[in-house]
PDB file of C-alpha atoms in Angstrom:
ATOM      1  CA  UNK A  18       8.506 -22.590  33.968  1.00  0.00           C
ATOM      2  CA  UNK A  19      10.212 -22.508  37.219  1.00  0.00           C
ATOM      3  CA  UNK A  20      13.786 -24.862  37.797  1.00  0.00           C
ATOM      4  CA  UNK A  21      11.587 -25.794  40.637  1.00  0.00           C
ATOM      5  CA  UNK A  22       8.589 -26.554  38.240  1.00  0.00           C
ATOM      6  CA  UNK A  23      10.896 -28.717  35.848  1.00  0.00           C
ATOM      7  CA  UNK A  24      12.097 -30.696  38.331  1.00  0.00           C
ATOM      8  CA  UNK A  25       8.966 -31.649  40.401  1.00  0.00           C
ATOM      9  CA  UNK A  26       7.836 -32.775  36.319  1.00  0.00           C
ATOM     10  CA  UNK A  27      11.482 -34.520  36.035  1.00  0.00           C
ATOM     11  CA  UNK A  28      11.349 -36.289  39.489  1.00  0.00           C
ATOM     12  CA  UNK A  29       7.535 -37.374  38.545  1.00  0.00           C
ATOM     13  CA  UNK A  30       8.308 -38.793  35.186  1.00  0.00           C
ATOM     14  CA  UNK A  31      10.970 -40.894  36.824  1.00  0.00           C
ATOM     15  CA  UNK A  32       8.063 -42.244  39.577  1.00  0.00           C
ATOM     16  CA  UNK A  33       6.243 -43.382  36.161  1.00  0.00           C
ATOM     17  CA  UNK A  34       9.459 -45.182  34.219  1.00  0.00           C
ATOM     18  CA  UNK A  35      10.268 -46.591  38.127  1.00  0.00           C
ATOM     19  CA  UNK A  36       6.947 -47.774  38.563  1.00  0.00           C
ATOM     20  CA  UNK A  37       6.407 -49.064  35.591  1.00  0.00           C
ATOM     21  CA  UNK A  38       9.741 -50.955  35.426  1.00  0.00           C
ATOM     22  CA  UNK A  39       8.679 -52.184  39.415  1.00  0.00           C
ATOM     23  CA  UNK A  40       5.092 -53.255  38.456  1.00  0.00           C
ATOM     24  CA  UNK A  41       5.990 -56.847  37.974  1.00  0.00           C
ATOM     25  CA  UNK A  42       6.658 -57.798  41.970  1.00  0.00           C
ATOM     26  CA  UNK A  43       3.046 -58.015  43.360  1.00  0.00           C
ATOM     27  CA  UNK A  44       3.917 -55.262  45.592  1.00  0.00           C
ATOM     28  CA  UNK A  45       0.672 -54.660  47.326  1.00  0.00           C
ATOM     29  CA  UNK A  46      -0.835 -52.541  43.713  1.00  0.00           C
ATOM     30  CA  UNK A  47      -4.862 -51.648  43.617  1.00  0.00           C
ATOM     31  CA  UNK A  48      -4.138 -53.141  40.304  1.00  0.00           C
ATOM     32  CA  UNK A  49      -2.721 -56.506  39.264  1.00  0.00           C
ATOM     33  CA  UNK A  50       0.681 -56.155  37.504  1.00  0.00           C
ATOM     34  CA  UNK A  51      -0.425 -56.176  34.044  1.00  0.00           C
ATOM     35  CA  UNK A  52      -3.483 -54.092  34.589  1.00  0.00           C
ATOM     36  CA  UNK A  53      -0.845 -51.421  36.580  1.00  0.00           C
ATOM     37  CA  UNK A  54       1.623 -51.750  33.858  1.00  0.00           C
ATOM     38  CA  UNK A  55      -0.905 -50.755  31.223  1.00  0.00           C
ATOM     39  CA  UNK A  56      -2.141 -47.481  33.732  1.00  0.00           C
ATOM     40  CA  UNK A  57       1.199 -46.468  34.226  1.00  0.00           C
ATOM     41  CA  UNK A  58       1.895 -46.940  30.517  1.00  0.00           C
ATOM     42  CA  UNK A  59      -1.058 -45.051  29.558  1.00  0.00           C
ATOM     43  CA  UNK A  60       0.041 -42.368  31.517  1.00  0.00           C
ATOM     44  CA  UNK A  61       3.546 -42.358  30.230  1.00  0.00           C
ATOM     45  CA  UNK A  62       2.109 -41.907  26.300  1.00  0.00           C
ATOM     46  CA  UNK A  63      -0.158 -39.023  28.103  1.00  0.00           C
ATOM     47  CA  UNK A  64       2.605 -37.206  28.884  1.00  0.00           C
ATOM     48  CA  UNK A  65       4.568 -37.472  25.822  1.00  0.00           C
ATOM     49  CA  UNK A  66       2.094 -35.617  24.429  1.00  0.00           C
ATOM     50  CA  UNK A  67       3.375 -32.324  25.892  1.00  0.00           C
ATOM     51  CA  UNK A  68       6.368 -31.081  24.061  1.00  0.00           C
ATOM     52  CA  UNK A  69       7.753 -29.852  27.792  1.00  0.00           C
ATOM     53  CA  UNK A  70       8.181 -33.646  28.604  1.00  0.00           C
ATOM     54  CA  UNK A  71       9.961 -34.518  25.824  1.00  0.00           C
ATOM     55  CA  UNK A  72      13.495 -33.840  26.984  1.00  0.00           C
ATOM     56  CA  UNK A  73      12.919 -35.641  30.688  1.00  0.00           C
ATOM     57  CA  UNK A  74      11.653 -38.853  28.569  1.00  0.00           C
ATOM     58  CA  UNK A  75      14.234 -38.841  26.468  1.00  0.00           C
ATOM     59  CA  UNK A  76      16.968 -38.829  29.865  1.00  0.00           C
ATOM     60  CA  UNK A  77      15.019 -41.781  30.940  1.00  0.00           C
ATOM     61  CA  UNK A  78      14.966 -43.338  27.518  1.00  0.00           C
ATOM     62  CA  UNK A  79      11.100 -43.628  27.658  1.00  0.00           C
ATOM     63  CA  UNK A  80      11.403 -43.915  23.785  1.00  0.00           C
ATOM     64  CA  UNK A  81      12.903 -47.375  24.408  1.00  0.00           C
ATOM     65  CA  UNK A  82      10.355 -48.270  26.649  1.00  0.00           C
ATOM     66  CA  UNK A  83       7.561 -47.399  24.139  1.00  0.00           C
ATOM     67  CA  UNK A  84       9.737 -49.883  21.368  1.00  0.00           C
ATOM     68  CA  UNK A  85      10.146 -52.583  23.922  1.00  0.00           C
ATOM     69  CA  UNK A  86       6.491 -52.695  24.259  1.00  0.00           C
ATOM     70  CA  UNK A  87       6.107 -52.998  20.612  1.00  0.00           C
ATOM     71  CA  UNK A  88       7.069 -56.575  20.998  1.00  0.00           C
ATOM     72  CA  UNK A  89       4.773 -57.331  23.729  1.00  0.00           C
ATOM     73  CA  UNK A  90       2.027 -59.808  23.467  1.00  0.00           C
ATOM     74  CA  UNK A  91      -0.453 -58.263  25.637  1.00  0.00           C
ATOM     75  CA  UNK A  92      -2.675 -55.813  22.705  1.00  0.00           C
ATOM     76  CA  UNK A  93      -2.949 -52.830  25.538  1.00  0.00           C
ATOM     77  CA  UNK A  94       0.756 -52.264  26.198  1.00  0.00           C
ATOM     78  CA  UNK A  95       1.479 -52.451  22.084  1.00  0.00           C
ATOM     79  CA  UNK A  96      -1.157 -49.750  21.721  1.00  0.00           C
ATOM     80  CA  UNK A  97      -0.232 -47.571  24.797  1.00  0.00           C
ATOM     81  CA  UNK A  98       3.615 -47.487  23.465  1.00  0.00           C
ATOM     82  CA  UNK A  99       2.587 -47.269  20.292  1.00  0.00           C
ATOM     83  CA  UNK A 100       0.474 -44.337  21.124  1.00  0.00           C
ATOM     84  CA  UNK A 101       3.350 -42.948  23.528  1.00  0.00           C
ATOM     85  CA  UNK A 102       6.136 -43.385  20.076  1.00  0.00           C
ATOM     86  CA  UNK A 103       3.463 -41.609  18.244  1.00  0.00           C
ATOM     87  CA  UNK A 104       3.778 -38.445  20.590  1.00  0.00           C
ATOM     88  CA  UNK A 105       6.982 -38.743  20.836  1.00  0.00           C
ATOM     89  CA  UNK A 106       7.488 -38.908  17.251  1.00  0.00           C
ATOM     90  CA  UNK A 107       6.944 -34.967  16.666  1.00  0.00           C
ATOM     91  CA  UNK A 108      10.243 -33.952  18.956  1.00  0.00           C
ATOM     92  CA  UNK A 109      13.465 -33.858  16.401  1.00  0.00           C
ATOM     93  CA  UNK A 110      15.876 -35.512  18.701  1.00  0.00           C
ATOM     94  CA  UNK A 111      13.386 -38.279  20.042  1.00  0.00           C
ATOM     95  CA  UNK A 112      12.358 -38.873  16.088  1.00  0.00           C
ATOM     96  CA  UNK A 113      16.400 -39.600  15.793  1.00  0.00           C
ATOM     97  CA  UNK A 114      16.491 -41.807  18.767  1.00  0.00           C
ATOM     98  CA  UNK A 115      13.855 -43.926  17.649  1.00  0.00           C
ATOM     99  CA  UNK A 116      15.008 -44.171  13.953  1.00  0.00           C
ATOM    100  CA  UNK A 117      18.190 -45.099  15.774  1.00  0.00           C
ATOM    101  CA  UNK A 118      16.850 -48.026  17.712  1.00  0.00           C
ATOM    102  CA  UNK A 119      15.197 -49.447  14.551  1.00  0.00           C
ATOM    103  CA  UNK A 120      11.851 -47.792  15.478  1.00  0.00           C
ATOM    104  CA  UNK A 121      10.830 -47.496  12.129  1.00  0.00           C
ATOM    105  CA  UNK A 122      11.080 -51.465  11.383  1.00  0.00           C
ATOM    106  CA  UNK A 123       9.055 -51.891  14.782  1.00  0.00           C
ATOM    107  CA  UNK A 124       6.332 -49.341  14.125  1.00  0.00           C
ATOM    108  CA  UNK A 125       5.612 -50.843  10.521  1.00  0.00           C
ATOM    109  CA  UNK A 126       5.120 -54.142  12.454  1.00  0.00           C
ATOM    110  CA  UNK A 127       2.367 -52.387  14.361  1.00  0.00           C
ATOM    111  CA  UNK A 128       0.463 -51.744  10.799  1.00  0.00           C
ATOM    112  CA  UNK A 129      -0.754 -55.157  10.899  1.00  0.00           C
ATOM    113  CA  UNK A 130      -2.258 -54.875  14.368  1.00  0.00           C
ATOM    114  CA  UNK A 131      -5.994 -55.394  15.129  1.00  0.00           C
ATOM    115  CA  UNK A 132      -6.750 -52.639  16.644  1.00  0.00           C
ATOM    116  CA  UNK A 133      -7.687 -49.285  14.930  1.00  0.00           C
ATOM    117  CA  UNK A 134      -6.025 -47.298  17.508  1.00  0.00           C
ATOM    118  CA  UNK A 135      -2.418 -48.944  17.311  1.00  0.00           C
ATOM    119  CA  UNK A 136      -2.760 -48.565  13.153  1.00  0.00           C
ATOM    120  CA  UNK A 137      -3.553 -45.214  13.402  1.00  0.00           C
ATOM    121  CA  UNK A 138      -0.857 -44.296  15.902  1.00  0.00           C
ATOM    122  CA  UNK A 139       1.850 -46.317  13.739  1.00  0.00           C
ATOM    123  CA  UNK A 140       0.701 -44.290  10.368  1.00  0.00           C
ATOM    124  CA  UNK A 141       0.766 -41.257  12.079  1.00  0.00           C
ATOM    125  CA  UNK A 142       4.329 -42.065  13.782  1.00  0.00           C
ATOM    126  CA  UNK A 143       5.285 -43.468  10.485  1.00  0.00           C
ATOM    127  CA  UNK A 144       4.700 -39.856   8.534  1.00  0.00           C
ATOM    128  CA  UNK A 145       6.862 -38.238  11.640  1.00  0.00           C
ATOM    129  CA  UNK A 146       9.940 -40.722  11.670  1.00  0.00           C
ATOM    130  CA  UNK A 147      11.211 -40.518   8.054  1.00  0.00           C
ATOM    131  CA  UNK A 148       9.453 -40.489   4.842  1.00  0.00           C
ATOM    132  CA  UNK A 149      11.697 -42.125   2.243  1.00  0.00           C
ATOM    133  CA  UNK A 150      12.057 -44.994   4.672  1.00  0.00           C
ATOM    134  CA  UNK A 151       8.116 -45.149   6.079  1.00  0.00           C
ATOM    135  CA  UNK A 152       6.732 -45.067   2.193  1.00  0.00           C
ATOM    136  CA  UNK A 153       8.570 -48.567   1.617  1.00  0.00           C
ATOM    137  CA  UNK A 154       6.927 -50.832  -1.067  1.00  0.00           C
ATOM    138  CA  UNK A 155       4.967 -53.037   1.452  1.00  0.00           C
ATOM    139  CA  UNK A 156       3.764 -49.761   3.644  1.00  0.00           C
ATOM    140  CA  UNK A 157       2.405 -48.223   0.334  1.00  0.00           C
ATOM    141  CA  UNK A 158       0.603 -51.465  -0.334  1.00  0.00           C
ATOM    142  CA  UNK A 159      -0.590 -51.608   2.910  1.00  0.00           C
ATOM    143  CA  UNK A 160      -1.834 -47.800   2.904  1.00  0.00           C
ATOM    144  CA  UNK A 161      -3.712 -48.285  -0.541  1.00  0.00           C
ATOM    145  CA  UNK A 162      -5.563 -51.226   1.365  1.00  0.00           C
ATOM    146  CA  UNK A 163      -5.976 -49.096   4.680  1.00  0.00           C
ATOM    147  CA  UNK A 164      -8.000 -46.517   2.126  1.00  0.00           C
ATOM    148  CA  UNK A 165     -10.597 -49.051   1.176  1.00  0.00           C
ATOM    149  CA  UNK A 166     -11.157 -49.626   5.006  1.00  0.00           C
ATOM    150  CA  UNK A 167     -14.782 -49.470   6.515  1.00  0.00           C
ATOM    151  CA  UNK A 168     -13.230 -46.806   9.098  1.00  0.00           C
ATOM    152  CA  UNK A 169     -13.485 -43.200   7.838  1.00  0.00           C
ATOM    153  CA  UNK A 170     -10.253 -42.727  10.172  1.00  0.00           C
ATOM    154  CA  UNK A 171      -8.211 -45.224   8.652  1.00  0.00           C
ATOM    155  CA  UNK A 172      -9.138 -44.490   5.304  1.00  0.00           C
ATOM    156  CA  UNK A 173      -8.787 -40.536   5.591  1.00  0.00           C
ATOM    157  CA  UNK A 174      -5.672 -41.452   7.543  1.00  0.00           C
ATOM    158  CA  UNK A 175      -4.373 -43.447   4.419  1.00  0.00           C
ATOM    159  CA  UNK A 176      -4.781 -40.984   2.214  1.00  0.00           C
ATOM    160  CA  UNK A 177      -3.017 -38.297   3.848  1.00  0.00           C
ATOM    161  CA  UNK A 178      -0.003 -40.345   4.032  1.00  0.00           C
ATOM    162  CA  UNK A 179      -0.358 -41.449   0.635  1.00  0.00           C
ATOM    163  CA  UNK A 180      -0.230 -37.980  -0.428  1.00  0.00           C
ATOM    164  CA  UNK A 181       2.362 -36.887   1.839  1.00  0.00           C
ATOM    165  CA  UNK A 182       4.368 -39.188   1.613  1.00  0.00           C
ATOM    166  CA  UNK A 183       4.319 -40.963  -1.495  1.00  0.00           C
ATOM    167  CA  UNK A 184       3.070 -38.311  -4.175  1.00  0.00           C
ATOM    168  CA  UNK A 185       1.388 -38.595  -6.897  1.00  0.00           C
ATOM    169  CA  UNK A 186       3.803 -39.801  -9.434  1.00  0.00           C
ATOM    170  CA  UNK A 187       5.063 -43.143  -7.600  1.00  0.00           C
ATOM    171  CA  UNK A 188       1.341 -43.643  -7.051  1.00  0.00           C
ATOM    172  CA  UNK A 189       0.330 -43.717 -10.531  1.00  0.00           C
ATOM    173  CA  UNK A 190       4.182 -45.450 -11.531  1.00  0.00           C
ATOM    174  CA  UNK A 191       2.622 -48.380  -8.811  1.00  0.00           C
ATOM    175  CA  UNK A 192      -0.261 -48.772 -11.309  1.00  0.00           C
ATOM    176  CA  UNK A 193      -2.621 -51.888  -9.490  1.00  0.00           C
ATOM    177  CA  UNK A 194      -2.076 -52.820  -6.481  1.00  0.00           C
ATOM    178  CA  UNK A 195      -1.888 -55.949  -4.892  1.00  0.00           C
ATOM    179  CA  UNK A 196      -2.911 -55.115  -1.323  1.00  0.00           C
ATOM    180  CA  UNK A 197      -6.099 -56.747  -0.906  1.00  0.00           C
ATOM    181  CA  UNK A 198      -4.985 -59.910   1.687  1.00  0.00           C
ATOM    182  CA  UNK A 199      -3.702 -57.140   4.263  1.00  0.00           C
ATOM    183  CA  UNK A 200      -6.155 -57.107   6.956  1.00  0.00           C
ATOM    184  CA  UNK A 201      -7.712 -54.464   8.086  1.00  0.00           C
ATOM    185  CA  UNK A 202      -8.310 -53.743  12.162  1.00  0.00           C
ATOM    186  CA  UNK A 203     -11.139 -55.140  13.530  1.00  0.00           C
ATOM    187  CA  UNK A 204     -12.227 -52.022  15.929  1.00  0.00           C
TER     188      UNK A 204
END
């Protein structure tokens, strides 16, 4: 790729993270502010997709961005950052800056979310960040409830980071389980 090339991607990245951070005057958007903070949002996880983004987002500390939307109450922007930490979560150094910034804590949070897609984002991030921390006592209960879920995603899903990440000693040394009141997502 061209210098030219990485900096038209740079300079358009920082449009997005500018945009996004602007979207909250009423400044004449197609969209209303939360509906253009969600698009923008969207597009932001979309593009940490591609590894060849991941050193722009991390100079504009996108990986914040996707944890401060964690917290949000509006379901769309949890999902979209949780979707955007989940891509991010494959690059080394953006793994370290959100196990820095307490992503881990955050993402686990997410586990209890309604919605299928945000679960399966968090698991997925969750088997990136760091395994001795993601395969905590309540995340293993929660996974040996996610594999008894109605969803063949969730459940397949579960079971991979089960076996990944837990093995099969500590699952047998858990003996019963006790995960049964975690709810499962709805969609």
């Amino acid at each position: 790729m061209s210098s030219k090339e990485v900096s038209d991607r740079f300079e358009y990245l920082q449009t997005l993270v500018t945009e996004f951070q602007d979207t909250d005057s009423e400044g004449g958007c197609f969209f209303s502010p939360p509906e253009a903070k969600e698009q923008v949002l969207a597009n932001l996880a979309n593009f940490a997709y591609d590894p060849r983004n991941a050193e722009h987002l991390r100079e504009l500390q996108v990986p914040d961005l996707f944890l401060d939307m964690l917290t949000e109450e509006n379901e769309n922007l949890v999902e979209f950052g949780m979707g955007g930490l989940c891509n991010l979560s494959m690059d080394p150094e953006c793994r370290d800056a959100i196990v820095r910034s307490d992503g881990v804590r955050l993402v686990t949070d997410c586990l209890s979310s309604r919605r299928e897609e945000t679960v399966l984002s968090a698991i997925t991030a969750l088997m990136n960040l760091s395994r001795p921390q993601a395969a905590g006592q309540d995340v293993l209960h929660c996974m040996l409830r996610f594999q008894q879920a109605q969803s063949p995603r969730l459940r397949n899903l579960a079971s991979v980071f089960l076996q990944d990440c837990c093995g099969q000693e500590r699952l047998k040394a858990e003996g019963k389980h006790t995960a049964v009141g975690i709810p499962l997502p709805t969609d």
